[in-house]
Amino acid sequence: MAALGIAIGGSNWFSALALGVTLLKCLLIPTYHSTDFEVHRNWLAITHSLPISQWYYEATSEWTLDYPPFFAWFEYALSHVAKYFDQEMLNVRNLNYSSSRTLLFQRFSVIFTDTLFVYAVHECCKCIDGKKAGKELTEKPKFILSVLLLWNFGLLIVDHIHFQYNGFLSGLMLLSIARFFQKRHMEGAFLFAVLLHFKHIYLYVAPAYGVYLLRSYCFTANKPDGSIRWNSFSFVRLISLGLIVFLVSALSLGPFLALNQLPQVFSRLFPFKRGLCHAYWAPNFWALYSALDKVLSVIGLELKLLDPNKIPKASMTSGLVQQFQHTVLPSVTPLATFICTLIAMLPSVFCLWFKPQGPRGFLRCLILCALSSFMFGWHVHEKAILLAVLPMSLLSVGKAVDASIFLILTTTGHYSLFPLLFTAPELPIKIVLMLLFTTYSISSLKTLFRKEKPLFNWMETFYLLGLGPLEVFCEFVFPFTSWNLKYPFIPLLLTSVYCAVGITYAWLKLYVSVLTDPPVGKTKKQ
Amino acid sequence: MEKWYLMTAAVLLGLIVRWTVSLNSYSGAGKPPMFGDYEAQRHWQEITFNLPIKQWYFNSSDNNLQYWGLDYPPLTAYHSFLCAYVAKFINPDWIALHTSRGYESQAHKLFMRATVLIADLLIYIPAVVLYCCCLKEISTKKKIASVLCILLYPGLILIDYGHFHLGFALWGVLGVSYDWDLLGSLAFCLAINYKQMELYHSLPFFCFLLGKCFKKGLKGKGLVLLIKLACTVVASFVLCWLPFFTEREQTLQVLRRLFPVDRGLFEDKVANIWCSFSVFLKIRDILPHHIQIMISFCFTFLSLLPACIKLTLHPSPKGFRFTLVSCALSFFLFSFQVHEKSILLVSLPVCLVLSEIPFMSTWFLLVSTFSMLPLLLKDELLMPSVVTVMAFFIACATSFSIFEKTSEEELQLKCFSTSVRKYFTCFTFLPRIIQHLFLTSVITMILLTIMTVTLDPPQKLPDLFSVLVCFVSCLHFLFFLVYFNIIIMWDSKNGRSQKKIN
């Protein structure tokens, strides 16, 4: 320990931050965990005790394997450590098994794999040069950025309380972004290809990767006005990129292709039978849409414009993952959400093609893709907001506008995660952690940009302050009112609608700032 | 203050660590028939709520004193009474007379933990923040760092006992060191009335205030101050004890409950002199009871005498803080009927000097947590203990960079070694020795912890490891007692020589 102390003593603040948050994660081990805990235990059991040919067919538990093959292999590797902790957790028929050793193993596996995330943050901090500020350590952009990433509230509660493996997956994404900043494009592309085969939700940001690599890597030069120089196209680069993606995919899907199981794998990966909104409404466009529908239907019933017998019984808010129909507004099909998402992404992708601004432009496009898919996607989880929040942290230390967008996005996005933890012992944890992260992020970025105009206008300040009363109402007032039994969904509805407003606003603001940004030629002159 | 947000972050971190640790097991969970301290606190709520005040401290058919009878001063009893009201509002079963014994449920645990956290939030944490903000001659950054380190001190977090007495004692220290003497003495009286163990700190308070009065001149302002102080103390005590002053027998019974002299010299395994010495010689069985009391009294008195005299003659806030440490440590090491948790009473003043001698304080605080290892293992708190100790160590090491602060000056040993060098000119190796001692001590502690956790003790010596832990800690504490006394005794010379240089 003394050697450790000497290593971290003095100026090495990064390891102190990383170790500190790791210790906090260890303290969170005995907290509540959701059904995702059982999901991952089941996957451990499936991959450990069954041959590959049955991985995507096994359905003893309702939590079937629905992640791409690399993640299955990851669980397979973990299971070989797990057997030293508790052999029983590797039994497929042992449903809802949770001994204290199982708990320890699963929690530690998340904490341990987070080292990749820590490494990625370290790399990101090296290559991001934020605004130059005071000499004090706590005012340096690198310090602020590493706190914002390492101590991210969303990751802490989703991974270490709710239970998931987002840490190392986000680590892979951040690492690939960092590689682009370091001009190691091939490595970045490789990492992203691997990431896609770990969790396919990252397909949403694939357009940004594809267009950026094609435009800024395969084309080696630009005309002086920043537009494309067609004859600078490098076939070698394109082919090597293609080869990388092909090889990674072959490694992942090849065995299943050989077993002739690809359709089954894909049907597991893309379950379109689930509903438009997840069990808890993610604060996106469809939450606003459904809320409007609900309001209209209530008004319609009051005014006797609707026939009560024709209203479908499956209520949107019953809290189950299921299909349902809107009452007044037209129902939404998966295809419609897909088209909406595509349309929402297009401008940002065009912008990346016609106004390339290096890795920073790519990062903006990636965030916009992630946000657009969050806004309009089918069956979006509220956790998916992390996909946008983490890369946005990288931008936040660079410019005041981005910092302001980041703060609105993270604060509302993180608040929308609150319904994930609904048990009493975790209530103080989520409130205090949220306060910790929010006060730190707002104050430190304010200090960083203190010489520029204020980060928020009065409207934004008012909106963010409104989250406080909302929380008080939802968790401390509403449960004691008589409405609690009759309308139990009201807190959820309020939370997601209120947060949806903020996230939509942040999305639009980011879009405006990207589209109105001067092209690269002009910025150079300035 | 521009960096208020870092201060907020430090406090919030302290809170989150407290709450997450409290999700773990508690003392005596699921261990009938006696359970543990948790049940004691719950039982006090039951007693104070259901019985009239006159019966609180008396044995009766409704109040079996053998089963966690009330043995704390009145303020604790009132506090339990208050909590009981809240408990009754939530669920009357929690405090029902007789039937609620050994009551355990998730909701009740949450309630008990919440009472502790709220009390911490109201009394202890504000005191820590205010104390560090008022520290002189250090930068804002250091102030925030000391708040963080003090709030992360594992001992107080792991033994979640509702440290109202420590909170009030801290307010006392705060008041007295910044010349709000009346407020300080009032707060300290409240502390004593929360827990009689606060008497460990009473002598430095007494000497410091007395010294202040002497300094102002006993015929003028000093006398006025002395009278004011005496009135405050008497008034606050009378107020707290009012219901028990109605009858002579009441008062005596409370006192008998507070100071159970008929119990042994020490209980369980304590890291003090008597327990460690009894490894070689069973004093408890050889000597008669009253001689044991005499011996322990003499030793305690002699060991704290020099520091107290010094403080009375030269009262200064700095001397006061160090005397608090050394007096509490003497009490812990030598006095009668010491509990292993009493080390927290020493740790609190050590926390206060953390910014002055970061290296030694961190070391002491680590040892103090280690000395409670058997207790923590009994409560199944191994994991949170290891984690919080490491967090505390990292916080101290990074924010004070303690390993670079081991020169004679930073250990406050300059004057001492200069005066020793008058006799032995080659006395220059002290810092190096201390560094080596630190390394050895940390390695010993780690090894002993690992051995205690993994190995089974031999059948003939079932308590082997806990005795070893106590013995090692006791050696450390003796060393620290010497060290702190050296600082106190050589302190004013330091001040004078600095003045001369100026």
mmCIF file of C-alpha atoms in Angstrom, chain A residues 95-322:
data_model
loop_
_atom_site.group_PDB
_atom_site.id
_atom_site.type_symbol
_atom_site.label_atom_id
_atom_site.label_comp_id
_atom_site.label_asym_id
_atom_site.label_seq_id
_atom_site.Cartn_x
_atom_site.Cartn_y
_atom_site.Cartn_z
ATOM 1 C CA LEU A 95 -33.271 -19.197 -12.627
ATOM 2 C CA ASN A 96 -32.975 -16.074 -10.465
ATOM 3 C CA TYR A 97 -30.009 -17.564 -8.651
ATOM 4 C CA SER A 98 -28.181 -14.989 -6.583
ATOM 5 C CA SER A 99 -25.764 -16.061 -3.878
ATOM 6 C CA SER A 100 -23.452 -13.569 -2.241
ATOM 7 C CA ARG A 101 -20.508 -14.977 -4.213
ATOM 8 C CA THR A 102 -22.435 -14.584 -7.458
ATOM 9 C CA LEU A 103 -23.146 -11.002 -6.539
ATOM 10 C CA LEU A 104 -19.507 -10.340 -5.731
ATOM 11 C CA PHE A 105 -18.325 -11.915 -8.952
ATOM 12 C CA GLN A 106 -20.789 -10.093 -11.191
ATOM 13 C CA ARG A 107 -20.186 -6.720 -9.559
ATOM 14 C CA PHE A 108 -16.426 -7.161 -9.674
ATOM 15 C CA SER A 109 -16.574 -8.185 -13.315
ATOM 16 C CA VAL A 110 -18.135 -4.803 -14.118
ATOM 17 C CA ILE A 111 -15.644 -2.941 -11.961
ATOM 18 C CA PHE A 112 -12.727 -4.816 -13.457
ATOM 19 C CA THR A 113 -13.744 -4.400 -17.100
ATOM 20 C CA ASP A 114 -14.081 -0.693 -16.412
ATOM 21 C CA THR A 115 -10.296 -0.484 -16.523
ATOM 22 C CA LEU A 116 -10.690 -0.281 -20.295
ATOM 23 C CA PHE A 117 -12.909 2.740 -19.788
ATOM 24 C CA VAL A 118 -10.320 4.335 -17.504
ATOM 25 C CA TYR A 119 -7.630 3.751 -20.114
ATOM 26 C CA ALA A 120 -9.842 5.247 -22.817
ATOM 27 C CA VAL A 121 -10.475 8.336 -20.694
ATOM 28 C CA HIS A 122 -6.754 8.651 -20.148
ATOM 29 C CA GLU A 123 -6.149 8.556 -23.914
ATOM 30 C CA CYS A 124 -8.943 11.058 -24.540
ATOM 31 C CA CYS A 125 -7.499 13.470 -21.998
ATOM 32 C CA LYS A 126 -4.158 13.310 -23.784
ATOM 33 C CA CYS A 127 -5.535 14.278 -27.174
ATOM 34 C CA ILE A 128 -8.279 16.741 -26.291
ATOM 35 C CA ASP A 129 -6.929 20.242 -25.957
ATOM 36 C CA GLY A 130 -9.637 22.285 -24.356
ATOM 37 C CA LYS A 131 -9.707 25.944 -23.615
ATOM 38 C CA LYS A 132 -6.547 27.268 -22.000
ATOM 39 C CA ALA A 133 -7.370 28.333 -18.493
ATOM 40 C CA GLY A 134 -5.851 29.042 -15.098
ATOM 41 C CA LYS A 135 -2.785 27.351 -13.744
ATOM 42 C CA GLU A 136 -4.662 25.688 -10.909
ATOM 43 C CA LEU A 137 -4.987 21.940 -11.379
ATOM 44 C CA THR A 138 -8.718 21.963 -10.713
ATOM 45 C CA GLU A 139 -9.246 24.514 -13.467
ATOM 46 C CA LYS A 140 -7.438 22.614 -16.187
ATOM 47 C CA PRO A 141 -9.650 21.224 -18.975
ATOM 48 C CA LYS A 142 -7.987 17.832 -18.689
ATOM 49 C CA PHE A 143 -8.795 17.551 -15.024
ATOM 50 C CA ILE A 144 -12.389 18.637 -15.544
ATOM 51 C CA LEU A 145 -12.820 16.256 -18.470
ATOM 52 C CA SER A 146 -11.508 13.274 -16.580
ATOM 53 C CA VAL A 147 -13.820 13.972 -13.656
ATOM 54 C CA LEU A 148 -16.783 14.385 -16.002
ATOM 55 C CA LEU A 149 -16.051 11.040 -17.650
ATOM 56 C CA LEU A 150 -14.759 8.925 -14.776
ATOM 57 C CA TRP A 151 -17.318 10.094 -12.254
ATOM 58 C CA ASN A 152 -20.188 10.177 -14.715
ATOM 59 C CA PHE A 153 -23.407 9.806 -12.765
ATOM 60 C CA GLY A 154 -25.203 7.860 -15.475
ATOM 61 C CA LEU A 155 -22.504 5.239 -15.845
ATOM 62 C CA LEU A 156 -22.237 4.833 -12.073
ATOM 63 C CA ILE A 157 -25.884 4.157 -11.495
ATOM 64 C CA VAL A 158 -26.583 2.172 -14.661
ATOM 65 C CA ASP A 159 -23.525 -0.061 -14.393
ATOM 66 C CA HIS A 160 -22.853 -0.330 -10.705
ATOM 67 C CA ILE A 161 -26.324 -0.168 -9.211
ATOM 68 C CA HIS A 162 -28.760 -1.146 -11.957
ATOM 69 C CA PHE A 163 -26.158 -3.546 -13.412
ATOM 70 C CA GLN A 164 -24.910 -3.472 -17.002
ATOM 71 C CA TYR A 165 -21.599 -3.491 -18.801
ATOM 72 C CA ASN A 166 -21.756 -0.045 -20.423
ATOM 73 C CA GLY A 167 -18.421 0.977 -18.925
ATOM 74 C CA PHE A 168 -16.097 -1.018 -21.118
ATOM 75 C CA LEU A 169 -18.332 -0.635 -24.183
ATOM 76 C CA SER A 170 -18.242 3.148 -23.831
ATOM 77 C CA GLY A 171 -14.544 2.739 -23.231
ATOM 78 C CA LEU A 172 -14.180 1.078 -26.623
ATOM 79 C CA MET A 173 -16.076 3.916 -28.283
ATOM 80 C CA LEU A 174 -14.097 6.656 -26.539
ATOM 81 C CA LEU A 175 -10.885 4.846 -27.400
ATOM 82 C CA SER A 176 -11.801 4.699 -31.080
ATOM 83 C CA ILE A 177 -12.629 8.417 -30.990
ATOM 84 C CA ALA A 178 -9.302 9.129 -29.324
ATOM 85 C CA ARG A 179 -7.531 7.124 -32.042
ATOM 86 C CA PHE A 180 -9.149 9.331 -34.690
ATOM 87 C CA PHE A 181 -7.873 12.401 -32.854
ATOM 88 C CA GLN A 182 -4.419 10.809 -32.827
ATOM 89 C CA LYS A 183 -4.696 10.134 -36.584
ATOM 90 C CA ARG A 184 -4.594 6.383 -36.050
ATOM 91 C CA HIS A 185 -7.657 5.847 -38.233
ATOM 92 C CA MET A 186 -7.207 2.133 -38.932
ATOM 93 C CA GLU A 187 -7.034 1.354 -35.246
ATOM 94 C CA GLY A 188 -10.104 3.488 -34.595
ATOM 95 C CA ALA A 189 -12.047 1.714 -37.317
ATOM 96 C CA PHE A 190 -11.000 -1.664 -35.961
ATOM 97 C CA LEU A 191 -12.097 -0.765 -32.446
ATOM 98 C CA PHE A 192 -15.446 0.438 -33.672
ATOM 99 C CA ALA A 193 -16.004 -2.710 -35.720
ATOM 100 C CA VAL A 194 -15.282 -4.777 -32.638
ATOM 101 C CA LEU A 195 -17.602 -2.595 -30.594
ATOM 102 C CA LEU A 196 -20.432 -3.139 -33.087
ATOM 103 C CA HIS A 197 -20.144 -6.857 -32.556
ATOM 104 C CA PHE A 198 -20.269 -6.379 -28.807
ATOM 105 C CA LYS A 199 -23.462 -4.369 -28.748
ATOM 106 C CA HIS A 200 -25.403 -3.510 -31.872
ATOM 107 C CA ILE A 201 -26.959 -0.357 -30.421
ATOM 108 C CA TYR A 202 -23.817 1.360 -31.654
ATOM 109 C CA LEU A 203 -25.127 0.879 -35.214
ATOM 110 C CA TYR A 204 -26.888 4.185 -34.591
ATOM 111 C CA VAL A 205 -23.600 6.071 -34.740
ATOM 112 C CA ALA A 206 -22.169 3.994 -37.576
ATOM 113 C CA PRO A 207 -23.155 6.593 -40.245
ATOM 114 C CA ALA A 208 -20.845 9.104 -38.609
ATOM 115 C CA TYR A 209 -17.974 6.614 -38.635
ATOM 116 C CA GLY A 210 -18.598 5.534 -42.221
ATOM 117 C CA VAL A 211 -18.870 8.997 -43.696
ATOM 118 C CA TYR A 212 -15.968 10.373 -41.726
ATOM 119 C CA LEU A 213 -13.617 7.568 -42.703
ATOM 120 C CA LEU A 214 -14.655 7.804 -46.337
ATOM 121 C CA ARG A 215 -14.439 11.576 -46.533
ATOM 122 C CA SER A 216 -11.445 12.409 -44.376
ATOM 123 C CA TYR A 217 -9.397 9.249 -44.520
ATOM 124 C CA CYS A 218 -9.984 7.764 -47.974
ATOM 125 C CA PHE A 219 -9.736 11.198 -49.573
ATOM 126 C CA THR A 220 -6.286 12.367 -48.675
ATOM 127 C CA ALA A 221 -6.551 16.029 -49.701
ATOM 128 C CA ASN A 222 -8.986 18.907 -50.006
ATOM 129 C CA LYS A 223 -9.236 21.858 -52.332
ATOM 130 C CA PRO A 224 -8.249 25.161 -50.776
ATOM 131 C CA ASP A 225 -11.895 26.113 -50.168
ATOM 132 C CA GLY A 226 -12.426 22.924 -48.188
ATOM 133 C CA SER A 227 -14.434 21.065 -50.827
ATOM 134 C CA ILE A 228 -13.606 17.575 -51.959
ATOM 135 C CA ARG A 229 -10.684 16.804 -54.313
ATOM 136 C CA TRP A 230 -11.937 13.756 -56.177
ATOM 137 C CA ASN A 231 -8.594 12.642 -57.583
ATOM 138 C CA SER A 232 -7.072 12.299 -54.128
ATOM 139 C CA PHE A 233 -9.066 9.139 -53.489
ATOM 140 C CA SER A 234 -6.942 6.317 -52.096
ATOM 141 C CA PHE A 235 -8.119 2.838 -52.996
ATOM 142 C CA VAL A 236 -5.576 1.215 -50.743
ATOM 143 C CA ARG A 237 -7.074 2.920 -47.713
ATOM 144 C CA LEU A 238 -10.625 2.005 -48.678
ATOM 145 C CA ILE A 239 -9.724 -1.611 -49.245
ATOM 146 C CA SER A 240 -7.797 -1.928 -46.007
ATOM 147 C CA LEU A 241 -10.721 -0.402 -44.118
ATOM 148 C CA GLY A 242 -13.094 -2.787 -45.812
ATOM 149 C CA LEU A 243 -10.830 -5.677 -45.000
ATOM 150 C CA ILE A 244 -10.750 -4.762 -41.327
ATOM 151 C CA VAL A 245 -14.511 -4.543 -41.078
ATOM 152 C CA PHE A 246 -14.924 -7.759 -43.076
ATOM 153 C CA LEU A 247 -12.444 -9.705 -40.974
ATOM 154 C CA VAL A 248 -13.955 -8.606 -37.688
ATOM 155 C CA SER A 249 -17.434 -9.465 -38.912
ATOM 156 C CA ALA A 250 -16.261 -12.806 -40.228
ATOM 157 C CA LEU A 251 -14.730 -13.634 -36.879
ATOM 158 C CA SER A 252 -17.918 -12.726 -35.106
ATOM 159 C CA LEU A 253 -20.653 -14.002 -37.421
ATOM 160 C CA GLY A 254 -18.662 -16.628 -39.320
ATOM 161 C CA PRO A 255 -19.344 -19.531 -36.973
ATOM 162 C CA PHE A 256 -23.067 -18.841 -37.093
ATOM 163 C CA LEU A 257 -22.985 -18.539 -40.856
ATOM 164 C CA ALA A 258 -21.293 -21.932 -40.972
ATOM 165 C CA LEU A 259 -24.016 -23.345 -38.712
ATOM 166 C CA ASN A 260 -26.620 -21.717 -40.931
ATOM 167 C CA GLN A 261 -28.020 -19.814 -37.968
ATOM 168 C CA LEU A 262 -27.680 -16.228 -39.140
ATOM 169 C CA PRO A 263 -31.457 -15.573 -39.488
ATOM 170 C CA GLN A 264 -32.004 -16.810 -35.934
ATOM 171 C CA VAL A 265 -29.194 -14.595 -34.631
ATOM 172 C CA PHE A 266 -30.635 -11.569 -36.376
ATOM 173 C CA SER A 267 -34.140 -12.260 -35.162
ATOM 174 C CA ARG A 268 -32.764 -12.238 -31.616
ATOM 175 C CA LEU A 269 -30.770 -9.058 -32.169
ATOM 176 C CA PHE A 270 -33.599 -7.019 -33.661
ATOM 177 C CA PRO A 271 -36.810 -7.890 -31.794
ATOM 178 C CA PHE A 272 -39.350 -5.631 -33.468
ATOM 179 C CA LYS A 273 -42.148 -7.228 -31.510
ATOM 180 C CA ARG A 274 -41.421 -5.026 -28.529
ATOM 181 C CA GLY A 275 -43.288 -1.787 -28.033
ATOM 182 C CA LEU A 276 -42.516 1.713 -29.200
ATOM 183 C CA CYS A 277 -41.586 2.885 -25.756
ATOM 184 C CA HIS A 278 -39.622 0.878 -23.199
ATOM 185 C CA ALA A 279 -41.099 0.014 -19.791
ATOM 186 C CA TYR A 280 -40.119 3.431 -18.550
ATOM 187 C CA TRP A 281 -40.683 6.078 -21.168
ATOM 188 C CA ALA A 282 -37.432 7.306 -22.536
ATOM 189 C CA PRO A 283 -37.596 11.079 -22.709
ATOM 190 C CA ASN A 284 -37.713 11.376 -26.494
ATOM 191 C CA PHE A 285 -40.009 12.578 -29.216
ATOM 192 C CA TRP A 286 -42.332 9.590 -28.850
ATOM 193 C CA ALA A 287 -42.821 10.342 -25.179
ATOM 194 C CA LEU A 288 -44.097 13.785 -26.155
ATOM 195 C CA TYR A 289 -46.186 12.217 -28.903
ATOM 196 C CA SER A 290 -47.732 9.616 -26.618
ATOM 197 C CA ALA A 291 -48.342 12.165 -23.893
ATOM 198 C CA LEU A 292 -50.155 14.346 -26.394
ATOM 199 C CA ASP A 293 -52.191 11.334 -27.446
ATOM 200 C CA LYS A 294 -53.068 10.600 -23.837
ATOM 201 C CA VAL A 295 -54.126 14.174 -23.201
ATOM 202 C CA LEU A 296 -56.203 14.249 -26.375
ATOM 203 C CA SER A 297 -57.906 10.980 -25.487
ATOM 204 C CA VAL A 298 -58.769 12.231 -21.992
ATOM 205 C CA ILE A 299 -60.168 15.445 -23.449
ATOM 206 C CA GLY A 300 -62.013 13.430 -26.077
ATOM 207 C CA LEU A 301 -63.603 11.234 -23.418
ATOM 208 C CA GLU A 302 -64.613 14.235 -21.356
ATOM 209 C CA LEU A 303 -66.218 15.911 -24.331
ATOM 210 C CA LYS A 304 -67.791 12.611 -25.439
ATOM 211 C CA LEU A 305 -66.106 12.814 -28.829
ATOM 212 C CA LEU A 306 -64.632 9.320 -28.394
ATOM 213 C CA ASP A 307 -66.393 6.082 -27.770
ATOM 214 C CA PRO A 308 -64.957 4.517 -24.560
ATOM 215 C CA ASN A 309 -65.547 0.999 -25.888
ATOM 216 C CA LYS A 310 -63.264 1.513 -28.833
ATOM 217 C CA ILE A 311 -60.274 2.567 -26.814
ATOM 218 C CA PRO A 312 -57.638 -0.201 -26.740
ATOM 219 C CA LYS A 313 -57.144 -1.684 -23.315
ATOM 220 C CA ALA A 314 -53.356 -2.006 -23.293
ATOM 221 C CA SER A 315 -52.415 1.191 -21.593
ATOM 222 C CA MET A 316 -49.170 2.838 -22.576
ATOM 223 C CA THR A 317 -48.279 3.328 -18.963
ATOM 224 C CA SER A 318 -48.950 -0.080 -17.547
ATOM 225 C CA GLY A 319 -45.208 -0.587 -17.344
ATOM 226 C CA LEU A 320 -44.896 -3.717 -19.456
ATOM 227 C CA VAL A 321 -42.880 -4.151 -22.594
ATOM 228 C CA GLN A 322 -45.637 -4.699 -25.075
#
